[in-house]
Coordinates of C-alpha atoms in Angstrom, one line a residue:
M1 CA -79.5 -4.0 6.1
K2 CA -77.8 -0.6 5.8
A3 CA -74.0 -0.4 5.4
M4 CA -72.2 1.1 8.3
P5 CA -71.0 4.6 7.5
R6 CA -67.2 4.7 6.8
K7 CA -65.0 6.6 9.2
P8 CA -62.9 9.4 7.8
I9 CA -59.7 7.4 8.5
Q10 CA -61.2 4.5 6.4
V11 CA -61.7 6.9 3.5
L12 CA -58.2 8.3 3.8
L13 CA -56.7 4.8 3.9
E14 CA -58.8 3.6 0.9
N15 CA -57.7 6.7 -1.0
F16 CA -54.1 5.9 -0.1
V17 CA -54.6 2.3 -1.4
L18 CA -56.2 3.7 -4.6
H19 CA -53.2 6.0 -5.0
C20 CA -50.8 3.1 -4.6
I21 CA -52.5 1.2 -7.4
G22 CA -52.8 4.2 -9.7
A23 CA -56.6 4.4 -9.4
L24 CA -57.1 7.7 -7.6
S25 CA -58.5 10.5 -9.7
P26 CA -56.7 13.8 -9.7
E27 CA -59.7 15.3 -7.9
Q28 CA -59.6 12.7 -5.2
Y29 CA -55.8 13.1 -4.9
A30 CA -56.3 16.9 -4.3
E31 CA -59.2 16.4 -1.9
T32 CA -57.2 13.8 0.1
G33 CA -54.2 16.1 0.2
T34 CA -56.4 18.8 1.7
L35 CA -57.7 16.4 4.4
V36 CA -54.2 15.2 5.2
A37 CA -52.9 18.8 5.5
K38 CA -55.8 19.6 7.9
A39 CA -55.0 16.5 10.0
F40 CA -51.2 16.5 9.9
G41 CA -50.1 19.9 8.7
P42 CA -49.1 21.3 5.3
T43 CA -47.4 18.7 3.0
E44 CA -46.2 18.5 -0.5
D45 CA -46.5 14.7 -0.5
W46 CA -49.6 13.5 1.3
P47 CA -49.0 9.8 0.7
Q48 CA -45.6 10.0 2.3
T49 CA -47.1 12.0 5.2
V50 CA -49.6 9.2 5.7
I51 CA -46.8 6.6 5.8
D52 CA -44.8 8.7 8.3
H53 CA -47.7 9.7 10.6
L54 CA -49.3 6.2 10.7
G55 CA -46.0 4.4 11.1
L56 CA -46.3 2.4 7.9
T57 CA -43.3 0.7 6.3
P58 CA -41.8 2.6 3.4
A59 CA -42.3 -0.4 1.1
V60 CA -46.1 -0.4 1.7
T61 CA -46.8 1.3 -1.6
E62 CA -45.0 -1.3 -3.6
Q63 CA -46.6 -4.1 -1.5
I64 CA -50.1 -2.8 -2.1
A65 CA -49.4 -2.4 -5.8
G66 CA -48.0 -5.9 -6.1
L67 CA -50.9 -7.4 -4.3
W68 CA -53.2 -5.5 -6.6
Q69 CA -51.5 -7.0 -9.7
Q70 CA -51.8 -10.5 -8.1
T71 CA -55.5 -9.9 -7.2
K72 CA -56.3 -8.7 -10.7
A73 CA -54.6 -11.7 -12.3
L74 CA -56.5 -14.2 -10.1
A75 CA -59.7 -12.4 -10.8
E76 CA -59.1 -12.5 -14.5
Q77 CA -58.4 -16.2 -14.3
K78 CA -61.7 -16.8 -12.6
N79 CA -63.5 -14.4 -14.9
T80 CA -64.6 -12.3 -11.9
P81 CA -63.2 -8.8 -12.3
V82 CA -62.5 -6.8 -9.1
A83 CA -63.0 -3.0 -9.0
P84 CA -60.2 -0.9 -7.6
G85 CA -62.6 0.6 -4.9
E86 CA -63.6 -2.9 -3.8
Y87 CA -59.9 -3.9 -3.6
A88 CA -59.1 -0.7 -1.6
A89 CA -61.9 -1.3 0.9
T90 CA -60.9 -5.0 1.4
V91 CA -57.2 -4.0 1.9
V92 CA -58.2 -1.5 4.6
E93 CA -60.6 -3.9 6.2
E94 CA -58.2 -6.8 6.3
N95 CA -54.9 -5.0 7.0
F96 CA -55.8 -1.7 8.8
A97 CA -58.9 -2.5 10.9
D98 CA -57.0 -2.2 14.2
L99 CA -55.5 1.2 13.1
V100 CA -58.9 2.4 12.0
E101 CA -60.5 1.6 15.3
M102 CA -57.6 3.0 17.3
L103 CA -57.6 6.3 15.4
A104 CA -61.4 6.5 15.2
S105 CA -61.8 6.1 19.0
G106 CA -59.0 8.6 19.7
T107 CA -56.8 6.2 21.7

């Protein structure tokens, strides 16, 4: 069974999560900044632009980072490491699914 292609908003949110946990490469950061600028206009701080335009709470970055630390600790206790990309995809799927669908459908 083939995986469903990811929507651009999913990629943006996954990169946002990776940024929050310090796992976004400089290249991905720059590419995401370009995408955010195309979608929302020029910006010096694309993560803040995402927060502002998507109506996220300002504390979301700390919440995502804190949850990452807890997730890593639990995974280490169980000897089942979790990759940052896997964590990002899960966070988006479990916490932003409605937002992804709403933005992807244009409503």
